[in-house]
């Protein structure tokens, strides 16, 4: 299943990169090289965009929406059937536990299924202008869509944005993260086998600046969906300005998870652990700032740290509770933040280093930093690792103030049995999604996206279909 080398996938074919250069993808659990990957550059991106354009104006536009839907339903079923090879590849490449990889594969299938269902149901309106006019809107595909994806949920992020793009009649050029390209490429073979026309889905692997940079400034793309860091998001926005292209930016987070003393603490402890340690904390919507009401803080942190210390950390293929982080770079970055937190005065309650049983691999024990002050770096900056920062509050107003006191606004968790606390905060917190009494509640059907520097545009749910369509109004004067 794992090949030694992977070429680019352009116009329905495997092709070498024009430069003939390669880069390596590494297994984060062993630090061993998994495969050689073609290093796409600007010539390859040009070719992929041209192929996507040809497919968009040609065969893909000839299909009826219900025919597109059938292909996407077929793809959803095929992904479910190939859950094992896909999950296996994802685990090898990203380090995530196999059961989590399986969940993400099934969720990817669900994206294709969900948006397949919308392909022939998302339509325009007629607008009443009185007896002298007939007026209606068309929803047209934007055209060639660019998708630049991160390494934390590689296949799932592709499903999230490519499925609505294809369902609405667009074609796609995907630039996977250089750390985790394998499942994007596996998907290409699957789509070929199912009979998707050549050029509908293209994958250019390569580095951010080189392949991603060319894609985001390309004059012949019609939209950019970018999921990644704020820093790169800013560059993408500048790049999009070159040719005035619309962008969806799904960026980082520093999401508060707010625990009131009246919550079911057993549930809240389990959910807080899930919120920060799932995927080793490498989830944009991770509950990385725990805000606990003062009178239960000691008890809560004691219970949570006991749970964290008991978590099984190990190679993803062994189905542990938590795998390694994705790369050497990320490993060093997370450990640096743990140091910074302590220098800023936080107390290291548990974790903080690679568990003693590992000599290699990018493993970091589940970590808790307690006594964190709201204005410190570890309370403000996204760490993107298994590091929970704990802050306390006295009342609802203070919780709100701390929750909103960062540049991010992706999601927030609230645990309470008081509906007034829950709904007052839910409406006043500046974030795109609020989870009440279950962290990560929601699904492929629920809109997701950021306030503030967490980005803009909404993915998931029917809202995502707007990213990939233009509205055209047609006004007819009856004479
Ligand atoms: P990143 O910004 O470094 O990279 C993301 C992608 O952008 C990669 O494919 C990379 O190659 C590419 N890239 C890098 N520089 C580029 C450039 N100059 N031009 C074009 N493309 C470029 O992010 P990352 O480290 O891979 O991912 C982690 C970040 O992603 C975190 O901040 C996380 O919160 C965020 N994220 C957000 C969401 C969301 O939905 N909001 C989901 C997952 C991850």
Coordinates of C-alpha atoms and ligand atoms in Angstrom, one line a residue:
X1 CA 0.0 0.0 0.0
X2 CA 2.8 2.4 0.8
X3 CA 4.9 3.1 -2.3
X4 CA 8.5 4.2 -2.3
X5 CA 7.8 7.3 -4.3
X6 CA 4.8 9.4 -5.4
X7 CA 4.5 11.6 -8.5
X8 CA 2.1 14.5 -9.0
X9 CA -1.5 13.8 -10.1
X10 CA -2.4 16.1 -12.9
X11 CA -5.1 15.7 -15.5
X12 CA -5.9 12.1 -14.4
X13 CA -2.3 11.0 -14.7
X14 CA 0.7 10.4 -12.5
X15 CA 3.4 12.7 -13.8
X16 CA 7.0 13.5 -12.6
X17 CA 7.7 17.0 -11.3
X18 CA 9.2 19.2 -14.0
X19 CA 12.2 19.9 -11.9
X20 CA 12.8 16.2 -11.2
X21 CA 13.2 17.0 -7.5
X22 CA 11.8 15.1 -4.5
X23 CA 11.3 15.6 -0.8
X24 CA 10.8 13.1 1.9
X25 CA 7.8 12.4 4.1
X26 CA 8.7 11.1 7.6
X27 CA 7.0 8.8 10.1
X28 CA 6.7 10.9 13.2
X29 CA 6.6 7.8 15.5
X30 CA 10.0 6.5 14.2
X31 CA 11.6 9.4 12.5
X32 CA 12.1 7.1 9.5
X33 CA 11.5 8.2 5.9
X34 CA 8.3 6.8 4.6
X35 CA 8.5 7.8 0.9
X36 CA 9.9 10.2 -1.6
X37 CA 7.4 12.8 -2.9
X38 CA 7.6 14.8 -6.1
X39 CA 8.5 18.4 -5.4
X40 CA 6.0 20.4 -7.5
X41 CA 7.0 23.9 -8.6
X42 CA 5.4 26.7 -10.5
X43 CA 5.5 24.8 -13.9
X44 CA 3.6 21.9 -12.3
X45 CA 1.1 24.2 -10.7
X46 CA 0.5 25.9 -14.1
X47 CA -0.1 22.5 -15.7
X48 CA -2.5 21.5 -12.9
X49 CA -4.5 24.7 -13.2
X50 CA -4.7 24.3 -17.0
X51 CA -6.0 20.8 -16.6
X52 CA -8.6 21.9 -14.0
X53 CA -9.7 24.7 -16.3
X54 CA -10.1 22.3 -19.2
X55 CA -12.1 19.9 -17.1
X56 CA -14.2 22.7 -15.8
X57 CA -15.2 24.1 -19.2
X58 CA -15.3 20.6 -20.7
X59 CA -16.4 17.2 -19.4
X60 CA -17.3 18.3 -15.8
X61 CA -19.7 21.0 -17.0
X62 CA -21.4 18.5 -19.3
X63 CA -22.5 16.3 -16.4
X64 CA -26.0 16.9 -14.9
X65 CA -25.9 17.8 -11.2
X66 CA -27.5 14.4 -10.5
X67 CA -24.7 12.7 -12.4
X68 CA -22.1 14.6 -10.4
X69 CA -23.9 13.6 -7.3
X70 CA -23.8 9.9 -8.2
X71 CA -20.0 10.1 -8.7
X72 CA -19.6 11.8 -5.3
X73 CA -21.8 9.2 -3.7
X74 CA -19.7 6.5 -5.3
X75 CA -16.6 8.1 -3.9
X76 CA -18.2 8.3 -0.4
X77 CA -18.9 4.5 -0.5
X78 CA -15.4 3.8 -1.9
X79 CA -13.8 5.8 0.9
X80 CA -15.8 3.8 3.5
X81 CA -14.7 0.5 1.8
X82 CA -11.1 1.6 1.8
X83 CA -11.1 2.8 5.4
X84 CA -8.2 0.5 6.4
X85 CA -5.6 1.5 3.8
X86 CA -6.6 5.2 4.1
X87 CA -6.4 5.2 7.9
X88 CA -3.2 3.2 7.9
X89 CA -1.5 5.7 5.5
X90 CA -2.8 8.7 7.5
X91 CA -1.5 7.2 10.8
X92 CA 1.9 6.5 9.3
X93 CA 2.2 10.0 7.8
X94 CA 0.7 12.1 10.6
X95 CA 1.3 10.0 13.7
X96 CA -2.4 10.0 14.8
X97 CA -3.8 6.9 16.6
X98 CA -5.4 4.5 14.1
X99 CA -8.9 4.7 15.6
X100 CA -8.8 8.5 15.2
X101 CA -7.6 8.1 11.6
X102 CA -10.5 5.7 10.9
X103 CA -12.9 8.3 12.3
X104 CA -11.5 11.0 10.1
X105 CA -11.7 8.7 7.1
X106 CA -15.4 8.0 7.8
X107 CA -16.0 11.7 8.3
X108 CA -14.3 12.3 4.9
X109 CA -16.7 9.9 3.3
X110 CA -19.6 11.7 5.0
X111 CA -18.5 15.0 3.5
X112 CA -18.7 13.5 0.0
X113 CA -22.0 11.9 0.8
X114 CA -23.5 15.1 2.4
X115 CA -22.4 17.4 -0.5
X116 CA -23.4 14.8 -3.1
X117 CA -26.9 15.1 -1.7
X118 CA -26.8 18.9 -2.2
X119 CA -25.5 18.8 -5.8
X120 CA -29.0 18.8 -7.3
X121 CA -30.7 20.8 -4.5
X122 CA -28.7 24.0 -4.2
X123 CA -30.4 26.5 -6.5
X124 CA -31.3 30.1 -7.1
X125 CA -34.4 32.1 -6.2
X126 CA -37.1 34.0 -8.0
X127 CA -37.6 37.5 -6.8
X128 CA -41.0 39.3 -6.9
X129 CA -40.6 42.6 -8.7
X130 CA -44.3 43.1 -9.7
X131 CA -46.3 42.3 -12.9
X132 CA -43.8 43.8 -15.4
X133 CA -40.8 41.7 -14.5
X134 CA -39.6 38.2 -14.1
X135 CA -36.4 38.0 -12.0
X136 CA -34.4 35.1 -10.9
X137 CA -31.0 34.1 -9.7
X138 CA -28.6 31.5 -11.0
X139 CA -26.0 29.8 -8.8
X140 CA -23.0 29.3 -11.0
X141 CA -19.8 27.4 -10.0
X142 CA -16.8 29.7 -9.5
X143 CA -14.6 27.6 -11.7
X144 CA -11.1 26.3 -10.7
X145 CA -10.8 26.1 -7.0
X146 CA -7.5 26.0 -5.1
X147 CA -7.3 24.1 -1.8
X148 CA -4.2 24.5 0.4
X149 CA -4.4 22.1 3.3
X150 CA -2.6 21.6 6.6
X151 CA -1.1 18.4 8.1
X152 CA -3.2 17.9 11.1
X153 CA -6.2 16.2 9.5
X154 CA -4.9 15.8 5.9
X155 CA -7.6 13.7 4.2
X156 CA -10.5 15.1 6.2
X157 CA -9.7 18.8 5.3
X158 CA -9.7 17.8 1.7
X159 CA -13.1 16.2 2.0
X160 CA -14.3 19.3 3.8
X161 CA -13.5 21.7 1.1
X162 CA -13.2 19.6 -2.1
X163 CA -16.6 17.9 -1.7
X164 CA -18.7 21.1 -1.7
X165 CA -16.5 22.5 -4.5
X166 CA -17.0 19.5 -6.8
X167 CA -20.7 19.1 -5.8
X168 CA -21.4 22.6 -7.1
X169 CA -19.6 22.0 -10.4
X170 CA -16.1 23.3 -9.8
X171 CA -12.8 21.5 -10.4
X172 CA -10.0 21.4 -7.8
X173 CA -6.2 21.8 -7.5
X174 CA -5.0 20.6 -4.1
X175 CA -1.7 21.4 -2.4
X176 CA -1.4 19.0 0.6
X177 CA 1.0 19.9 3.5
X178 CA 4.5 18.7 2.8
X179 CA 4.5 16.7 6.0
X180 CA 1.4 14.6 5.1
X181 CA 0.7 14.2 1.4
X182 CA -0.1 10.4 1.2
X183 CA -3.8 10.3 1.5
X184 CA -4.5 13.1 -0.9
X185 CA -2.6 11.1 -3.5
X186 CA -4.4 7.8 -2.6
X187 CA -7.7 9.6 -3.1
X188 CA -6.6 10.6 -6.6
X189 CA -6.3 6.9 -7.6
X190 CA -9.7 6.2 -6.2
X191 CA -11.3 9.0 -8.1
X192 CA -9.6 7.8 -11.3
X193 CA -10.9 4.3 -10.8
X194 CA -14.5 5.6 -10.2
X195 CA -14.4 7.5 -13.6
X196 CA -14.1 11.1 -12.5
X197 CA -13.1 13.0 -15.6
X198 CA -9.4 13.8 -15.9
X199 CA -8.6 17.2 -14.5
X200 CA -11.4 17.4 -12.0
X201 CA -9.1 16.7 -9.0
X202 CA -5.4 17.5 -9.3
X203 CA -2.8 17.2 -6.6
X204 CA 0.5 19.1 -6.6
X205 CA 2.7 18.1 -3.7
X206 CA 5.5 20.5 -2.7
X207 CA 6.6 23.2 -0.4
X208 CA 4.4 26.0 0.9
X209 CA 6.1 29.0 -0.7
X210 CA 6.9 27.2 -3.9
X211 CA 3.9 25.2 -4.9
X212 CA 1.4 26.9 -2.5
X213 CA 2.7 30.3 -3.3
X214 CA 2.3 29.8 -7.0
X215 CA -1.1 28.4 -6.7
X216 CA -2.4 31.2 -4.5
X217 CA -1.1 33.9 -6.9
X218 CA -2.2 32.1 -10.1
X219 CA -4.3 34.3 -12.4
X220 CA -6.4 31.4 -13.6
X221 CA -7.8 30.1 -10.3
X222 CA -11.1 31.4 -9.3
X223 CA -11.1 30.9 -5.5
X224 CA -8.7 29.9 -2.7
X225 CA -9.6 27.8 0.3
X226 CA -6.8 27.9 2.8
X227 CA -6.6 26.0 6.1
X228 CA -3.6 26.6 8.2
X229 CA -1.8 29.2 10.4
X230 CA -2.6 32.9 10.7
X231 CA 0.8 33.8 9.4
X232 CA 0.4 31.9 6.2
X233 CA -3.3 33.0 6.0
X234 CA -2.1 36.6 5.9
X235 CA 0.2 35.8 3.0
X236 CA -2.6 34.0 1.2
X237 CA -4.8 37.1 1.6
X238 CA -2.1 39.2 0.1
X239 CA -1.6 36.7 -2.7
X240 CA -5.4 36.6 -3.4
X241 CA -5.4 40.4 -3.8
X242 CA -3.0 40.1 -6.8
X243 CA -5.9 39.0 -9.0
X244 CA -8.8 39.8 -6.7
X245 CA -9.7 36.2 -5.9
X246 CA -12.1 35.3 -3.2
X247 CA -10.7 33.4 -0.2
X248 CA -11.9 31.3 2.6
X249 CA -9.5 31.4 5.5
X250 CA -9.7 28.7 8.2
X251 CA -7.0 29.6 10.6
X252 CA -5.9 28.9 14.1
X253 CA -7.5 29.1 17.5
X254 CA -6.9 29.5 21.2
X255 CA -10.3 28.3 22.2
X256 CA -11.6 28.6 25.8
X257 CA -13.2 25.7 27.5
X258 CA -15.2 27.1 30.3
X259 CA -16.1 25.0 33.3
X260 CA -18.6 26.2 35.9
X261 CA -18.7 24.7 39.3
X262 CA -22.3 23.5 38.7
X263 CA -21.3 21.3 35.7
X264 CA -21.2 17.6 35.8
X265 CA -17.5 17.5 36.7
X266 CA -16.9 13.9 35.7
X267 CA -18.2 14.6 32.2
X268 CA -16.4 17.9 32.1
X269 CA -13.0 16.3 33.0
X270 CA -13.4 13.7 30.3
X271 CA -14.4 16.3 27.7
X272 CA -11.7 18.7 28.7
X273 CA -9.1 15.9 28.2
X274 CA -10.6 15.1 24.8
X275 CA -10.7 18.7 23.9
X276 CA -6.9 19.2 24.3
X277 CA -5.4 15.7 23.8
X278 CA -7.3 14.4 20.8
X279 CA -4.8 14.3 17.9
X280 CA -2.1 15.5 20.4
X281 CA -3.7 18.9 20.6
X282 CA -3.1 19.5 16.9
X283 CA -6.7 20.5 16.1
X284 CA -7.5 24.1 15.3
X285 CA -10.6 23.9 17.5
X286 CA -8.8 22.3 20.5
X287 CA -9.9 23.5 23.9
X288 CA -6.5 24.7 24.7
X289 CA -7.4 27.3 27.4
X290 CA -9.2 25.8 30.3
X291 CA -11.2 28.4 32.2
X292 CA -12.3 26.9 35.5
X293 CA -14.5 28.5 38.2
X294 CA -12.3 29.2 41.1
X295 CA -14.1 27.2 43.8
X296 CA -13.7 23.9 41.9
X297 CA -10.3 24.6 40.2
X298 CA -8.1 22.6 42.6
X299 CA -10.3 19.5 42.4
X300 CA -10.8 19.8 38.7
X301 CA -7.1 20.1 37.9
X302 CA -6.3 17.2 40.2
X303 CA -8.8 15.0 38.4
X304 CA -7.7 16.1 35.0
X305 CA -4.0 15.6 35.7
X306 CA -4.7 12.2 37.0
X307 CA -6.5 11.4 33.8
X308 CA -3.7 12.9 31.6
X309 CA -1.0 11.0 33.4
X310 CA -2.9 7.7 32.7
X311 CA -3.2 8.3 29.0
X312 CA -1.3 5.8 26.8
X313 CA 1.1 7.6 24.5
X314 CA 2.6 5.6 21.6
X315 CA 2.9 5.0 17.9
X316 CA -0.4 5.5 16.2
X317 CA -0.5 2.0 14.7
X318 CA -0.7 0.6 18.3
X319 CA -4.0 2.5 18.8
X320 CA -2.8 4.5 21.8
X321 CA -4.8 7.4 23.4
X322 CA -2.3 9.8 22.0
X323 CA 0.3 9.6 19.2
X324 CA 3.4 11.8 18.5
X325 CA 3.2 15.3 17.2
X326 CA 3.7 15.6 13.4
X327 CA 7.3 16.7 13.0
X328 CA 10.6 17.6 14.6
X329 CA 9.8 21.2 14.1
X330 CA 6.4 20.9 15.8
X331 CA 8.0 18.8 18.6
X332 CA 10.6 21.6 19.3
X333 CA 8.0 24.3 19.1
X334 CA 5.7 22.7 21.6
X335 CA 8.6 22.0 24.1
X336 CA 9.7 25.6 23.7
X337 CA 6.2 26.8 24.6
X338 CA 6.2 24.6 27.7
X339 CA 9.5 26.3 28.8
X340 CA 8.1 29.7 28.0
X341 CA 5.0 29.0 30.1
X342 CA 7.1 28.1 33.1
X343 CA 9.3 31.1 32.7
X344 CA 6.1 33.2 32.7
X345 CA 5.2 31.8 36.1
X346 CA 2.9 28.9 35.2
X347 CA 3.3 25.6 37.2
X348 CA 3.9 22.4 35.3
X349 CA 1.4 19.9 36.8
X350 CA 2.0 17.0 34.5
X351 CA 3.8 16.0 31.3
X352 CA 6.2 18.6 29.8
X353 CA 8.6 16.2 28.0
X354 CA 8.9 13.1 25.9
X355 CA 7.8 10.1 28.0
X356 CA 10.8 8.2 29.3
X357 CA 10.1 5.0 27.4
X358 CA 10.8 6.6 24.0
X359 CA 14.2 7.4 22.7
X360 CA 13.0 8.7 19.4
X361 CA 9.7 9.8 17.8
X362 CA 8.1 13.1 18.4
X363 CA 6.2 12.1 21.5
X364 CA 5.2 14.6 24.1
X365 CA 3.3 13.5 27.3
X366 CA -0.1 15.1 27.9
X367 CA 0.8 18.4 29.6
X368 CA -0.9 20.8 32.0
X369 CA 0.3 24.3 32.8
X370 CA -1.6 25.7 35.8
X371 CA -1.8 29.2 37.2
X372 CA -1.6 30.8 33.8
X373 CA -2.2 34.5 33.6
X374 CA -4.5 35.7 30.7
X375 CA -1.9 38.1 29.1
X376 CA 1.0 35.6 29.0
X377 CA 2.2 34.1 25.7
X378 CA 1.0 30.6 26.6
X379 CA -2.5 32.0 27.2
X380 CA -2.5 34.0 24.0
X381 CA -0.6 32.0 21.3
X382 CA -1.6 28.8 19.7
X383 CA 0.7 26.0 20.8
X384 CA -0.9 23.3 18.6
X385 CA 0.3 20.5 20.8
X386 CA -0.9 18.5 23.9
X387 CA -0.5 21.4 26.3
X388 CA -3.4 22.7 28.3
X389 CA -3.2 26.1 29.9
X390 CA -5.4 26.5 33.0
X391 CA -6.9 29.9 34.0
X392 CA -9.5 30.6 36.7
X393 CA -12.5 32.9 36.9
X394 CA -14.8 34.1 39.7
X395 CA -18.0 34.7 37.8
X396 CA -19.6 34.8 34.4
X397 CA -18.4 38.3 33.5
X398 CA -14.8 37.4 34.2
X399 CA -15.1 34.2 32.2
X400 CA -16.4 36.1 29.3
X401 CA -13.7 38.7 29.5
X402 CA -10.9 36.1 29.5
X403 CA -12.7 34.0 26.8
X404 CA -12.8 37.0 24.4
X405 CA -9.4 38.4 25.4
X406 CA -7.4 36.8 22.6
X407 CA -7.0 37.5 18.9
X408 CA -8.6 34.2 18.0
X409 CA -12.3 33.3 17.8
X410 CA -12.8 29.8 16.4
X411 CA -14.8 27.9 19.0
X412 CA -15.6 27.8 22.7
X413 CA -16.8 25.1 25.1
X414 CA -19.1 25.7 28.0
X415 CA -19.9 23.2 30.8
X416 CA -22.7 24.1 33.1
X417 CA -26.1 22.9 34.2
X418 CA -27.4 26.5 34.3
X419 CA -29.0 27.4 31.0
X420 CA -28.6 31.1 31.7
X421 CA -24.9 30.9 32.0
X422 CA -24.7 28.7 28.9
X423 CA -26.8 30.8 26.6
X424 CA -25.7 34.2 27.9
X425 CA -22.1 33.3 27.3
X426 CA -22.9 31.5 24.0
X427 CA -24.3 34.6 22.5
X428 CA -21.6 37.0 23.9
X429 CA -18.5 34.9 23.1
X430 CA -16.9 35.9 19.8
X431 CA -16.4 32.6 18.1
X432 CA -17.9 30.7 15.1
X433 CA -19.1 27.7 17.1
X434 CA -20.0 27.1 20.7
X435 CA -20.1 23.6 22.3
X436 CA -22.3 23.3 25.3
X437 CA -21.7 20.2 27.6
X438 CA -19.8 18.3 24.9
X439 CA -16.5 19.4 23.4
X440 CA -16.4 19.1 19.5
X441 CA -20.2 18.7 19.4
X442 CA -21.6 19.1 15.9
X443 CA -20.8 17.4 12.7
X444 CA -20.2 17.7 9.0
X445 CA -23.6 19.3 8.8
X446 CA -22.9 22.2 11.1
X447 CA -21.2 25.4 9.8
X448 CA -17.7 26.0 11.1
X449 CA -15.3 29.0 10.8
X450 CA -13.7 31.8 12.6
X451 CA -14.3 35.2 14.1
X452 CA -11.4 37.6 14.4
X453 CA -8.0 36.2 13.4
X454 CA -9.3 32.7 13.2
X455 CA -10.4 33.6 9.7
X456 CA -13.6 34.1 7.7
X457 CA -15.9 32.2 5.5
X458 CA -17.8 29.1 6.7
X459 CA -17.0 25.5 5.9
X460 CA -19.2 22.4 6.6
X461 CA -23.0 22.4 6.4
X462 CA -24.9 24.1 3.6
X463 CA -23.1 27.4 4.2
X464 CA -20.0 26.0 2.5
X465 CA -21.8 25.8 -0.8
X466 CA -21.8 29.6 -0.9
X467 CA -17.9 29.5 -1.1
X468 CA -18.0 27.7 -4.4
X469 CA -20.8 29.5 -6.2
X470 CA -21.5 32.9 -7.7
X471 CA -24.9 34.4 -7.7
X472 CA -26.1 35.8 -11.0
X473 CA -29.3 37.8 -11.1
X474 CA -31.3 37.8 -14.3
X475 CA -34.0 40.6 -14.6
X476 CA -36.5 40.5 -17.4
X477 CA -38.8 43.3 -18.3
X478 CA -42.0 41.9 -19.8
X479 CA -43.2 44.0 -22.9
Ligands
LIG1 P1 0.8 26.3 7.6 O1 0.1 27.6 7.5 O2 2.2 26.3 7.9 O3 0.6 25.4 6.3 C1 -0.7 25.1 5.8 C2 -0.5 24.9 4.3 O4 -0.1 26.1 3.7 C3 0.5 23.8 3.9 O5 0.0 23.1 2.8 C4 1.7 24.7 3.5 O6 2.6 24.0 2.7 C5 1.1 25.8 2.9 N1 1.9 27.1 2.8 C6 2.8 27.5 3.7 N2 3.4 28.7 3.2 C7 2.7 29.0 2.1 C8 2.7 30.2 1.3 N3 3.6 31.1 1.5 N4 1.8 30.2 0.3 C9 0.9 29.2 0.1 N5 0.9 28.1 0.8 C10 1.7 28.0 1.9 O7 0.0 25.6 8.8 P2 0.3 24.2 9.4 O8 1.4 24.4 10.3 O9 0.4 23.2 8.3 O10 -1.1 23.9 10.2 C11 -1.3 24.3 11.4 C12 -2.2 25.5 11.5 O11 -3.4 25.2 10.8 C13 -2.6 25.8 12.9 O12 -2.5 27.2 13.1 C14 -4.1 25.4 12.9 O13 -4.9 26.0 13.9 C15 -4.5 25.6 11.5 N6 -5.7 24.8 11.2 C16 -6.9 25.5 11.1 C17 -8.1 24.8 10.8 C18 -9.4 25.4 10.7 O14 -10.3 24.8 10.2 N7 -9.6 26.7 11.2 C19 -8.0 23.4 10.6 C20 -6.7 22.8 10.7 C21 -5.6 23.5 11.0

